[in-house]
Short mmCIF file of N, CA and C in Angstrom, two decimals:
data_model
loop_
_atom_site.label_atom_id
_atom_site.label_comp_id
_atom_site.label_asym_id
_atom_site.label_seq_id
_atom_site.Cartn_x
_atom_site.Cartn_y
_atom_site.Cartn_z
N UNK K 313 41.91 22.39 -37.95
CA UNK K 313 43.23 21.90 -38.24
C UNK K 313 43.33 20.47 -37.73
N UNK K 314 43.86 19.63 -38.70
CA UNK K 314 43.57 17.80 -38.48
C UNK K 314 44.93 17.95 -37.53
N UNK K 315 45.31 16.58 -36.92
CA UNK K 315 46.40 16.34 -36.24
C UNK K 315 47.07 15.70 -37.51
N UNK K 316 48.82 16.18 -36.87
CA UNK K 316 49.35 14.98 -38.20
C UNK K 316 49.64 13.87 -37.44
N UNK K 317 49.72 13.28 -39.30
CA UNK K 317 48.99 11.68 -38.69
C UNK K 317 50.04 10.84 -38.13
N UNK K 318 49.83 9.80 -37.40
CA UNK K 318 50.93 9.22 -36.70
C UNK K 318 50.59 9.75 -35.61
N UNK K 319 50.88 10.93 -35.18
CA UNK K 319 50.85 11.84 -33.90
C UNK K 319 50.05 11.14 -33.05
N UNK K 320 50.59 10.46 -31.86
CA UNK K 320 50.14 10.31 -30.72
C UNK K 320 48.97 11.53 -29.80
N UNK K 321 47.71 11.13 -29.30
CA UNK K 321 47.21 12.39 -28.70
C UNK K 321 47.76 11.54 -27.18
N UNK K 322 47.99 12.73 -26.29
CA UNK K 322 47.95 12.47 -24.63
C UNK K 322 47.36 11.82 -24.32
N UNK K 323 47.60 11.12 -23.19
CA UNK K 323 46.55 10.35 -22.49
C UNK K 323 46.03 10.94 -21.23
N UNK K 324 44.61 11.10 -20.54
CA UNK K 324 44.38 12.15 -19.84
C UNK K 324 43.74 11.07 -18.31
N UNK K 325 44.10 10.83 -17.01
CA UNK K 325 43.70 10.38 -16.22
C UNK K 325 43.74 11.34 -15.26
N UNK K 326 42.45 11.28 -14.60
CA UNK K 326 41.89 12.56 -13.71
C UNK K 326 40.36 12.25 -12.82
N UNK K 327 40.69 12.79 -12.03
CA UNK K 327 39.07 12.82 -11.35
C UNK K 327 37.79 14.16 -12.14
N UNK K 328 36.57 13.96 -12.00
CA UNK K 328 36.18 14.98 -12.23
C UNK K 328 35.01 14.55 -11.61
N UNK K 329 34.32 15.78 -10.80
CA UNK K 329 33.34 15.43 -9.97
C UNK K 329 33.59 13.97 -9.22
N UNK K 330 34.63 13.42 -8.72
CA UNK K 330 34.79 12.42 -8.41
C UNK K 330 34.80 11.05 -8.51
N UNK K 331 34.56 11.04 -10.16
CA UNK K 331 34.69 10.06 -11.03
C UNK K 331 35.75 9.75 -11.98
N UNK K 332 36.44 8.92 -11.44
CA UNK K 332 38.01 8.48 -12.71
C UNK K 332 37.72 8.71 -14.39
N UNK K 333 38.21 9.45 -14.66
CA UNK K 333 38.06 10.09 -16.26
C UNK K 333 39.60 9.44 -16.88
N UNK K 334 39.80 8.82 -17.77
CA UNK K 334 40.81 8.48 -18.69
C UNK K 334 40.25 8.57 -19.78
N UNK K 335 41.04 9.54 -20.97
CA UNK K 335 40.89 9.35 -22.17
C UNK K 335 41.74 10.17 -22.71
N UNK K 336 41.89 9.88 -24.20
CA UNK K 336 42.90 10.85 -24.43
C UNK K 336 42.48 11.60 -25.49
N UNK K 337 43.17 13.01 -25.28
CA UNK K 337 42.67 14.34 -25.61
C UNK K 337 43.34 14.93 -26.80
N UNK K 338 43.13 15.61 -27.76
CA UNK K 338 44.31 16.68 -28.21
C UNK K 338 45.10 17.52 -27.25
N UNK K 339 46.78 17.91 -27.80
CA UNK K 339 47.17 18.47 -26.94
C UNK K 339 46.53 19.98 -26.47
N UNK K 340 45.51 20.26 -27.73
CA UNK K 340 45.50 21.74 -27.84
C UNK K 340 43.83 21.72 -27.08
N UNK K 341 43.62 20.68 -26.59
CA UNK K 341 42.00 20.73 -25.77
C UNK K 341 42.08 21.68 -24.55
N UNK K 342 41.28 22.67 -24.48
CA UNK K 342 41.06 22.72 -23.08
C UNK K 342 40.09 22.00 -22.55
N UNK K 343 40.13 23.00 -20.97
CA UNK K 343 39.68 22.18 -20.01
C UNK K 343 38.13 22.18 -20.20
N UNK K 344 37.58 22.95 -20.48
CA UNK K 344 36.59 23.86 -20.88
C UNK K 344 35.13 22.76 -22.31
N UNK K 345 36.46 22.67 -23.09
CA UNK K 345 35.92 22.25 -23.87
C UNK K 345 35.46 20.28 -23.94
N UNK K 346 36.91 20.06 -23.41
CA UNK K 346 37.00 18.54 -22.77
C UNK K 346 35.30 18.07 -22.05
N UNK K 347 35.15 19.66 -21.44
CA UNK K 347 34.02 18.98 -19.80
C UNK K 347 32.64 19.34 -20.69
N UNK K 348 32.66 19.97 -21.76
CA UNK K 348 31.21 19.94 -22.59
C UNK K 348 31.12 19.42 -23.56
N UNK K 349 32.12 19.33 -24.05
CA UNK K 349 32.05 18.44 -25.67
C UNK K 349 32.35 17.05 -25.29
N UNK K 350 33.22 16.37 -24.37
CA UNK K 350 33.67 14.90 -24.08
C UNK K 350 32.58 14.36 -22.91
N UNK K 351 32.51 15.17 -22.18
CA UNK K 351 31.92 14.75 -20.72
C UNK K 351 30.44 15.00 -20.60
N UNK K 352 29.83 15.96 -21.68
CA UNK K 352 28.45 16.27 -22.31
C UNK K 352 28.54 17.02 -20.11
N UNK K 353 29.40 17.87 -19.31
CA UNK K 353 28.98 18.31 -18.49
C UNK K 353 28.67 20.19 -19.05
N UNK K 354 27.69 20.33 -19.21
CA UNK K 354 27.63 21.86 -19.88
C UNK K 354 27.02 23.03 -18.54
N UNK K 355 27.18 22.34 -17.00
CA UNK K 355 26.94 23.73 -16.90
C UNK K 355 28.41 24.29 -16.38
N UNK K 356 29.32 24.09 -16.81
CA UNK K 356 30.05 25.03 -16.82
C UNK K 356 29.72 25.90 -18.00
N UNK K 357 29.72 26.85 -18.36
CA UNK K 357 29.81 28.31 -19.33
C UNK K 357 30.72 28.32 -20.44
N UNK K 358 30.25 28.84 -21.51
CA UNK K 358 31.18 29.55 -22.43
C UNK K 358 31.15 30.90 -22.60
N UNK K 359 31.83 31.77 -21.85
CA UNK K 359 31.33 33.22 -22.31
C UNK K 359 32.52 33.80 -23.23
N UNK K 360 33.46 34.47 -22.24
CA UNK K 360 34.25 35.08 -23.24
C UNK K 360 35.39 34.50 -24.37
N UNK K 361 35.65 33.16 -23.34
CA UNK K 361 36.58 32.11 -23.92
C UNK K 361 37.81 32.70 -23.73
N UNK K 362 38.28 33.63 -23.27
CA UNK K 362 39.52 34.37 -23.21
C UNK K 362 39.91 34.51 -21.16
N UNK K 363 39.34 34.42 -20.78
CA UNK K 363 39.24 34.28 -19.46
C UNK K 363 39.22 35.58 -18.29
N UNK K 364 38.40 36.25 -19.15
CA UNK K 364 38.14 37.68 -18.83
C UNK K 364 36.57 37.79 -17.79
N UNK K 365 35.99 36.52 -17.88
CA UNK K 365 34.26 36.67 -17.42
C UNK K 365 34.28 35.86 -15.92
N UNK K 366 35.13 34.21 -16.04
CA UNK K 366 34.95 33.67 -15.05
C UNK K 366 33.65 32.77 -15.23
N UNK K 367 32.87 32.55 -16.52
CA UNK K 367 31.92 31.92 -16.51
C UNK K 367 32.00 30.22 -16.50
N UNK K 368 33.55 30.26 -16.79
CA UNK K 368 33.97 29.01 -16.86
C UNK K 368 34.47 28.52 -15.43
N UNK K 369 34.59 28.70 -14.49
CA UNK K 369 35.10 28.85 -13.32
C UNK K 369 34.81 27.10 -12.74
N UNK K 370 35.81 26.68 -12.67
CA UNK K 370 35.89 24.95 -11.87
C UNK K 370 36.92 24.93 -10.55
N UNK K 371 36.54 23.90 -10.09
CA UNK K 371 37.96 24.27 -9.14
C UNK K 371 38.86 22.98 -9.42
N UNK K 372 40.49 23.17 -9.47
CA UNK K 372 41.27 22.14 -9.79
C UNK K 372 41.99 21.99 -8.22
N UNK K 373 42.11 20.85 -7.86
CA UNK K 373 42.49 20.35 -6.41
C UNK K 373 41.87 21.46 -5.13
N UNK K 374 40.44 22.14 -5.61
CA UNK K 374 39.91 22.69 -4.80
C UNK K 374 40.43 24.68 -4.79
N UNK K 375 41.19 24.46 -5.99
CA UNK K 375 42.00 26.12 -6.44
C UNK K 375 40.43 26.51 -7.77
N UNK K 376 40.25 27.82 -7.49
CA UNK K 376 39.28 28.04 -8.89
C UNK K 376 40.23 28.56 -9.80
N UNK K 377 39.98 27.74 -11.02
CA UNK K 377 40.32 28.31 -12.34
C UNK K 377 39.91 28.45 -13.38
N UNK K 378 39.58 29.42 -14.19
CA UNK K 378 39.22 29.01 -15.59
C UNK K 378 39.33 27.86 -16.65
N UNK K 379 38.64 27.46 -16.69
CA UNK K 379 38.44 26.15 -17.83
C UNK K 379 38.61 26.53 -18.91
N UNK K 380 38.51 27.76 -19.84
CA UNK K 380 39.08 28.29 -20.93
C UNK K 380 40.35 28.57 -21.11
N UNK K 381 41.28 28.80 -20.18
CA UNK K 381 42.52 28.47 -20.41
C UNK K 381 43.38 27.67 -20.00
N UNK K 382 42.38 26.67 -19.27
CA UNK K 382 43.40 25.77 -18.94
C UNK K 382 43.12 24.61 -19.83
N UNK K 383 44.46 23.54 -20.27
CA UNK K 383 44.17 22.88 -21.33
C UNK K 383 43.49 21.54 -19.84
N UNK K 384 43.72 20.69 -21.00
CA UNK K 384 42.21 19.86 -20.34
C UNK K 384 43.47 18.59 -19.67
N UNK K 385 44.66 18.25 -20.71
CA UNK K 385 45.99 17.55 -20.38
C UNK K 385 46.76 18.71 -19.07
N UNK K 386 46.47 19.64 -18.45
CA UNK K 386 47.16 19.69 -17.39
C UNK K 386 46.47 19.31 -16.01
N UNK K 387 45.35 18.79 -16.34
CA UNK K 387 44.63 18.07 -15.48
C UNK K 387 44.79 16.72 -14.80
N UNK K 388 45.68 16.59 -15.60
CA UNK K 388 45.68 15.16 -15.53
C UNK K 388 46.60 14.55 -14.09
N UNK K 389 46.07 13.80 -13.29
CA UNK K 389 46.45 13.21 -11.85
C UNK K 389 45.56 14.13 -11.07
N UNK K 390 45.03 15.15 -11.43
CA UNK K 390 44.07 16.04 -10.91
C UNK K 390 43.21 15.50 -10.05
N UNK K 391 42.20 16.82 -9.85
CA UNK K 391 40.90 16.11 -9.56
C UNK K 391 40.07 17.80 -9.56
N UNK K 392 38.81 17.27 -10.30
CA UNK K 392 38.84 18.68 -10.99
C UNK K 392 36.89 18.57 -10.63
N UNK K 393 36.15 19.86 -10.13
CA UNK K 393 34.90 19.89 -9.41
C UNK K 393 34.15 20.85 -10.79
N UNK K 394 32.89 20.66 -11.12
CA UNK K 394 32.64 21.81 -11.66
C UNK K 394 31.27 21.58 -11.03
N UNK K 395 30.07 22.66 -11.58
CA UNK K 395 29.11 22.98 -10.79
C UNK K 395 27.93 21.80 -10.64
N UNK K 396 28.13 20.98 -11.92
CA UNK K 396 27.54 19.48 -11.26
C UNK K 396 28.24 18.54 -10.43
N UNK K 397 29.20 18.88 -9.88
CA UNK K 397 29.59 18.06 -8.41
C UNK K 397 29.56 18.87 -7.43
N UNK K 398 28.85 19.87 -7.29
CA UNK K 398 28.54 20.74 -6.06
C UNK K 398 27.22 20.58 -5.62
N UNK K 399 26.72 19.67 -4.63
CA UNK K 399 25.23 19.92 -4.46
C UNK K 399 24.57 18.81 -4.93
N UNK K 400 23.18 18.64 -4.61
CA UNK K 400 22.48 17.72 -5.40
C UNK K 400 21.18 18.10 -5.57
N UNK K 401 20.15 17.29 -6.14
CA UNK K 401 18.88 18.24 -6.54
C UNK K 401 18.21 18.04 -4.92
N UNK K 402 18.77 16.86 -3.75
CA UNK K 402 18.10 16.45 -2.75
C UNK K 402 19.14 17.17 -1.52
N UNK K 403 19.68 17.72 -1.89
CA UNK K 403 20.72 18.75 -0.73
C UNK K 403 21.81 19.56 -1.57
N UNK K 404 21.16 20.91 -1.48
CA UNK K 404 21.86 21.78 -2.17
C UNK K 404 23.46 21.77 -1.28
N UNK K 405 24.23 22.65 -1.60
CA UNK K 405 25.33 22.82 -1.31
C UNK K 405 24.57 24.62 -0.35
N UNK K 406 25.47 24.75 0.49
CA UNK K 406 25.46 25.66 1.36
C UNK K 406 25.17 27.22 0.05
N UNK K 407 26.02 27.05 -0.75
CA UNK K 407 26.54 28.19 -1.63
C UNK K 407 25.14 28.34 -2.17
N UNK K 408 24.89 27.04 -3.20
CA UNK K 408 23.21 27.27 -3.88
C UNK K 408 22.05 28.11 -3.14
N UNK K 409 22.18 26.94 -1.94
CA UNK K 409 21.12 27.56 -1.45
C UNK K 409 20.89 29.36 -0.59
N UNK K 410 22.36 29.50 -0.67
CA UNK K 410 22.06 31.20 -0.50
C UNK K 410 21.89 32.11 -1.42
N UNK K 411 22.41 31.35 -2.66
CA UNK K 411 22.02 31.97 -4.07
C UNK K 411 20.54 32.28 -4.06
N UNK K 412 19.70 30.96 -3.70
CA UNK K 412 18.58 31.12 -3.86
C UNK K 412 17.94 31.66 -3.20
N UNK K 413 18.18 32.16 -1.97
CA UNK K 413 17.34 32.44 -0.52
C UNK K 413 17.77 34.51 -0.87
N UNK K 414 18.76 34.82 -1.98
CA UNK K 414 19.10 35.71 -1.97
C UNK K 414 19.06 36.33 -3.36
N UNK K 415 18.05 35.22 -4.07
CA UNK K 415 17.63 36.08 -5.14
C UNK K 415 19.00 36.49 -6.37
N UNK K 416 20.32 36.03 -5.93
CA UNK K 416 21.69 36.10 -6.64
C UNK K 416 21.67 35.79 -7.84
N UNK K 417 20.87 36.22 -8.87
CA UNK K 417 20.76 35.72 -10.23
C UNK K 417 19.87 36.02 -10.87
N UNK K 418 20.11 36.44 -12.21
CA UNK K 418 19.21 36.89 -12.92
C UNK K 418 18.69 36.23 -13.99
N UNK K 419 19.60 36.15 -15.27
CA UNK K 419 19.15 35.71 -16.39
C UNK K 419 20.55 33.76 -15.80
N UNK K 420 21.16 33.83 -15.32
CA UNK K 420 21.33 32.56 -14.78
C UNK K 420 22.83 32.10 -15.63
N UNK K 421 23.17 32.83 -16.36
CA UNK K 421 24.32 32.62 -17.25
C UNK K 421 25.21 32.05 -16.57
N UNK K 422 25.65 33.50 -15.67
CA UNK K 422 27.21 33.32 -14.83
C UNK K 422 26.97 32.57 -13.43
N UNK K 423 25.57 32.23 -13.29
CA UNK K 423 25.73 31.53 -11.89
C UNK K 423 26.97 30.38 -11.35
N UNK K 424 26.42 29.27 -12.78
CA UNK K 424 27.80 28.17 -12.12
C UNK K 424 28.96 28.45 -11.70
N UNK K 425 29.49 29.45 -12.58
CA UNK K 425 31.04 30.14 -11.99
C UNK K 425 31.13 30.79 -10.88
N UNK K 426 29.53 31.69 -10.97
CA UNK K 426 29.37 33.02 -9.69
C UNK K 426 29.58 31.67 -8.28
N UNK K 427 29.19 30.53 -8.18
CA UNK K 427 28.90 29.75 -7.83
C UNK K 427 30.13 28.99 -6.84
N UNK K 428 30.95 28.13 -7.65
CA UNK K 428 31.81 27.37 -7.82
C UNK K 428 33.19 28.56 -7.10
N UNK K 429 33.00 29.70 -8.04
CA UNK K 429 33.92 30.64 -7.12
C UNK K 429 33.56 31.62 -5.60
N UNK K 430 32.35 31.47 -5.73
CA UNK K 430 32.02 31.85 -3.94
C UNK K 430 32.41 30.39 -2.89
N UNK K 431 32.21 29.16 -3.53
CA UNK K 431 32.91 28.18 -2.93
C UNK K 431 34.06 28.24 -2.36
N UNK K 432 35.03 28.69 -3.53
CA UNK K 432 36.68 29.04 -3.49
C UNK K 432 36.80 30.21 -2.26
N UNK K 433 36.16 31.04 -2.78
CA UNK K 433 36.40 32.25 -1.95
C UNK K 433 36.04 32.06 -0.73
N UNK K 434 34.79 31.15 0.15
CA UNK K 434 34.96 31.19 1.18
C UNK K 434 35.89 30.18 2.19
N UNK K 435 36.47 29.27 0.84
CA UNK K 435 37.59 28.18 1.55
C UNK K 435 38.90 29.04 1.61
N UNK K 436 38.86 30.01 0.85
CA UNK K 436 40.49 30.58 0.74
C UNK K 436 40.39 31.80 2.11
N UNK K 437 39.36 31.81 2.83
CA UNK K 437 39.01 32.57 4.09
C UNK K 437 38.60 34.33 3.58
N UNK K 438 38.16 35.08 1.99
CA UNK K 438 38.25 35.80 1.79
C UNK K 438 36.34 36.05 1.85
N UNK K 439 35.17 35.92 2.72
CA UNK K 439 34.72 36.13 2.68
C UNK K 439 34.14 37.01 3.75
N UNK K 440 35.09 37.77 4.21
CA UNK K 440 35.37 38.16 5.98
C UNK K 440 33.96 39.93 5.60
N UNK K 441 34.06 39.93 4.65
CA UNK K 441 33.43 41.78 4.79
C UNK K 441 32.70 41.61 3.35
N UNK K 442 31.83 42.56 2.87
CA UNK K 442 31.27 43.14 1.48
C UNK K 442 32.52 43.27 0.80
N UNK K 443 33.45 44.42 0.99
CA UNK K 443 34.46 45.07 0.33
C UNK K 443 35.76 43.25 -0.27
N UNK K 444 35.72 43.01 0.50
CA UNK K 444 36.29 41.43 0.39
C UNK K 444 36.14 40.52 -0.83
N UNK K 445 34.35 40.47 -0.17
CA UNK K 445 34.16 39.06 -1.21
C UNK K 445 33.99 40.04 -2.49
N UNK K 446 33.93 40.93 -2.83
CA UNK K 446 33.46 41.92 -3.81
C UNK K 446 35.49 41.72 -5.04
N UNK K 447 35.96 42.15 -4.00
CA UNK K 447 37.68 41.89 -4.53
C UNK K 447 37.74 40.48 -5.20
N UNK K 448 37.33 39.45 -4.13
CA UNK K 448 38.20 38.44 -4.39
C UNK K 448 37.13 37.50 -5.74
N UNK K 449 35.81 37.98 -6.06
CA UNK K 449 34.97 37.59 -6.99
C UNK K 449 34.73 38.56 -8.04
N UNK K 450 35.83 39.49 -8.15
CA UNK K 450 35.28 40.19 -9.03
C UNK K 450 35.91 39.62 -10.72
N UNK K 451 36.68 38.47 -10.85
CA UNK K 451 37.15 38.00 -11.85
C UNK K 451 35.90 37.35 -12.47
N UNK K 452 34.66 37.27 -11.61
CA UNK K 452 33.02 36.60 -12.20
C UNK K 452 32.43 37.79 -12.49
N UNK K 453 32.16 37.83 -13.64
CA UNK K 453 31.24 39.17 -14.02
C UNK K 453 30.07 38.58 -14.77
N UNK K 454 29.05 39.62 -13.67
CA UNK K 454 27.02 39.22 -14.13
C UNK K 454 27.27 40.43 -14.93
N UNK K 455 26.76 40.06 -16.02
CA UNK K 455 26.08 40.96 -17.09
C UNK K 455 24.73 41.69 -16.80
N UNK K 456 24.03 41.02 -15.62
CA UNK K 456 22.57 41.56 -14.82
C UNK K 456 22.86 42.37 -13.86
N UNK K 457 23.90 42.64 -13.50
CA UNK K 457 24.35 43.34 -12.24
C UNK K 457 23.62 42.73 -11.03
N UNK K 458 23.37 41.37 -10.57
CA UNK K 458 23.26 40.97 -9.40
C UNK K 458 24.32 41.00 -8.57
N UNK K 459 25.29 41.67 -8.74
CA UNK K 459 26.31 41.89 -7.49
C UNK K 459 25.80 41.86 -6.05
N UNK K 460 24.87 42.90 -5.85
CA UNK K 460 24.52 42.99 -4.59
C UNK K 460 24.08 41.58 -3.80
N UNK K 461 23.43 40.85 -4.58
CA UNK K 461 22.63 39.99 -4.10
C UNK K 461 23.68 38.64 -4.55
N UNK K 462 24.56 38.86 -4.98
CA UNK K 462 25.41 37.72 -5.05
C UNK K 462 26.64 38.06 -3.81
N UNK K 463 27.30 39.17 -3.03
CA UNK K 463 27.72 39.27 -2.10
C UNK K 463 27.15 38.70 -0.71
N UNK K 464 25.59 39.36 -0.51
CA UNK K 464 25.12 38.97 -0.03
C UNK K 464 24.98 37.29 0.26
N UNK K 465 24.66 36.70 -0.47
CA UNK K 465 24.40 35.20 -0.72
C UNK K 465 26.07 34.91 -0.60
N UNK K 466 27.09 35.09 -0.75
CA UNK K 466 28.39 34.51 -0.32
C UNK K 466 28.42 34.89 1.13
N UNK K 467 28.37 36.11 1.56
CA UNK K 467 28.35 36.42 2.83
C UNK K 467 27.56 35.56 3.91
N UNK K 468 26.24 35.24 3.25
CA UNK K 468 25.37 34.48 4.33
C UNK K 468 26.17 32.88 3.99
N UNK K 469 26.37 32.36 3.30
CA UNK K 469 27.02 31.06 3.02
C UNK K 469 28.16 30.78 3.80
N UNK K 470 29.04 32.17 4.20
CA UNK K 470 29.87 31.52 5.08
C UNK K 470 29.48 32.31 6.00
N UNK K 471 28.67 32.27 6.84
CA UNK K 471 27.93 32.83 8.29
C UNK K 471 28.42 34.24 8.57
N UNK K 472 28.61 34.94 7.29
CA UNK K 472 29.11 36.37 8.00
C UNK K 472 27.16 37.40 7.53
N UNK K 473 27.14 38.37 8.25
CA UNK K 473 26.32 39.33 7.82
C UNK K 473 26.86 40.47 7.82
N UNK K 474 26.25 41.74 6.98
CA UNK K 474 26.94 42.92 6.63
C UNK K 474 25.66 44.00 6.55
N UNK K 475 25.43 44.69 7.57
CA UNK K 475 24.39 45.79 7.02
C UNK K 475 24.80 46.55 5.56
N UNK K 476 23.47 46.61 4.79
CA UNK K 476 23.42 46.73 3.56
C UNK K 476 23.30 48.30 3.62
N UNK K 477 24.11 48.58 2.29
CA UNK K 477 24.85 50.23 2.63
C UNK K 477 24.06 50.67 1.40
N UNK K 478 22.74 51.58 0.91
CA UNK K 478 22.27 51.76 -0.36
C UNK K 478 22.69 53.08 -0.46
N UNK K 479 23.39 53.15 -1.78
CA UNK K 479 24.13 54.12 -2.12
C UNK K 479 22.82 55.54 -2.98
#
């Protein structure tokens, strides 16, 4: 569907990964689409597009939210993180590297979100137990069932340990 013509699009000024972003968007852009199709940043995810998976998962002023439903114009004065401003290839971020030390991933889909939202979760102080971070991440769903090993890896990221309970 074209815009009609005349129609002004928004103008969009924002941080992202900590770089001043101005440009202007359709009103009907999300956030989602803005950060892979405009910004060529693709590891955020496309999974369900409905905001049921969490694969899209960014954080806006340090809050995680879905990038599939959020439009890309309510960003704007923002400042908006996704999983390429977390980390670098020469110093991971605390989170990565327990991903990795913990095996948290399988086929690698949902990591950035699994990711970006164990970030959230251990700034919002909800990484205190298993039963916890399990609640407060369960809006990220692995299709591999690395749960275990993605609790784990949030748990060690924010210095908690949990004897492992095999059912």
């Amino acid at each position: 569907m074209d815009e009609t013509p005349g129609q002004s699009r928004p103008k969009l000024a924002c941080q992202v990964n900590g770089s001043p972003i101005s440009a202007e968007v359709e009103a009907r852009t999300t956030l989602l689409d803005f950060l892979r199709d405009r910004l060529h940043l693709t590891g955020t995810k496309k999974g369900c597009n409905e905001g049921a998976c969490g694969t899209c998962t960014v954080l806006i002023d340090g809050k995680r939210m879905n990038a599939c439903l959020t439009l890309a114009i309510q960003c704007n004065g923002r400042d908006v993180t996704t999983i390429e401003g977390i980390g670098s290839t020469e110093a991971l971020h605390p989170v990565q590297q327990a991903f990795i030390a913990h095996d948290a991933f399988q086929c690698g889909y949902c990591t950035p979100g699994q990711i970006v939202s164990a970030i959230a979760c251990i700034a919002e102080g909800h990484a205190a137990d298993g039963d916890t971070v399990r609640e407060w991440m369960s809006g990220n769903i692995c299709r591999c069932s690395a749960y275990p090993q993605i609790v784990a890896a949030v748990l060690d990221a924010a210095g908690k340990t949990e004897a492992r309970h095999d059912a």
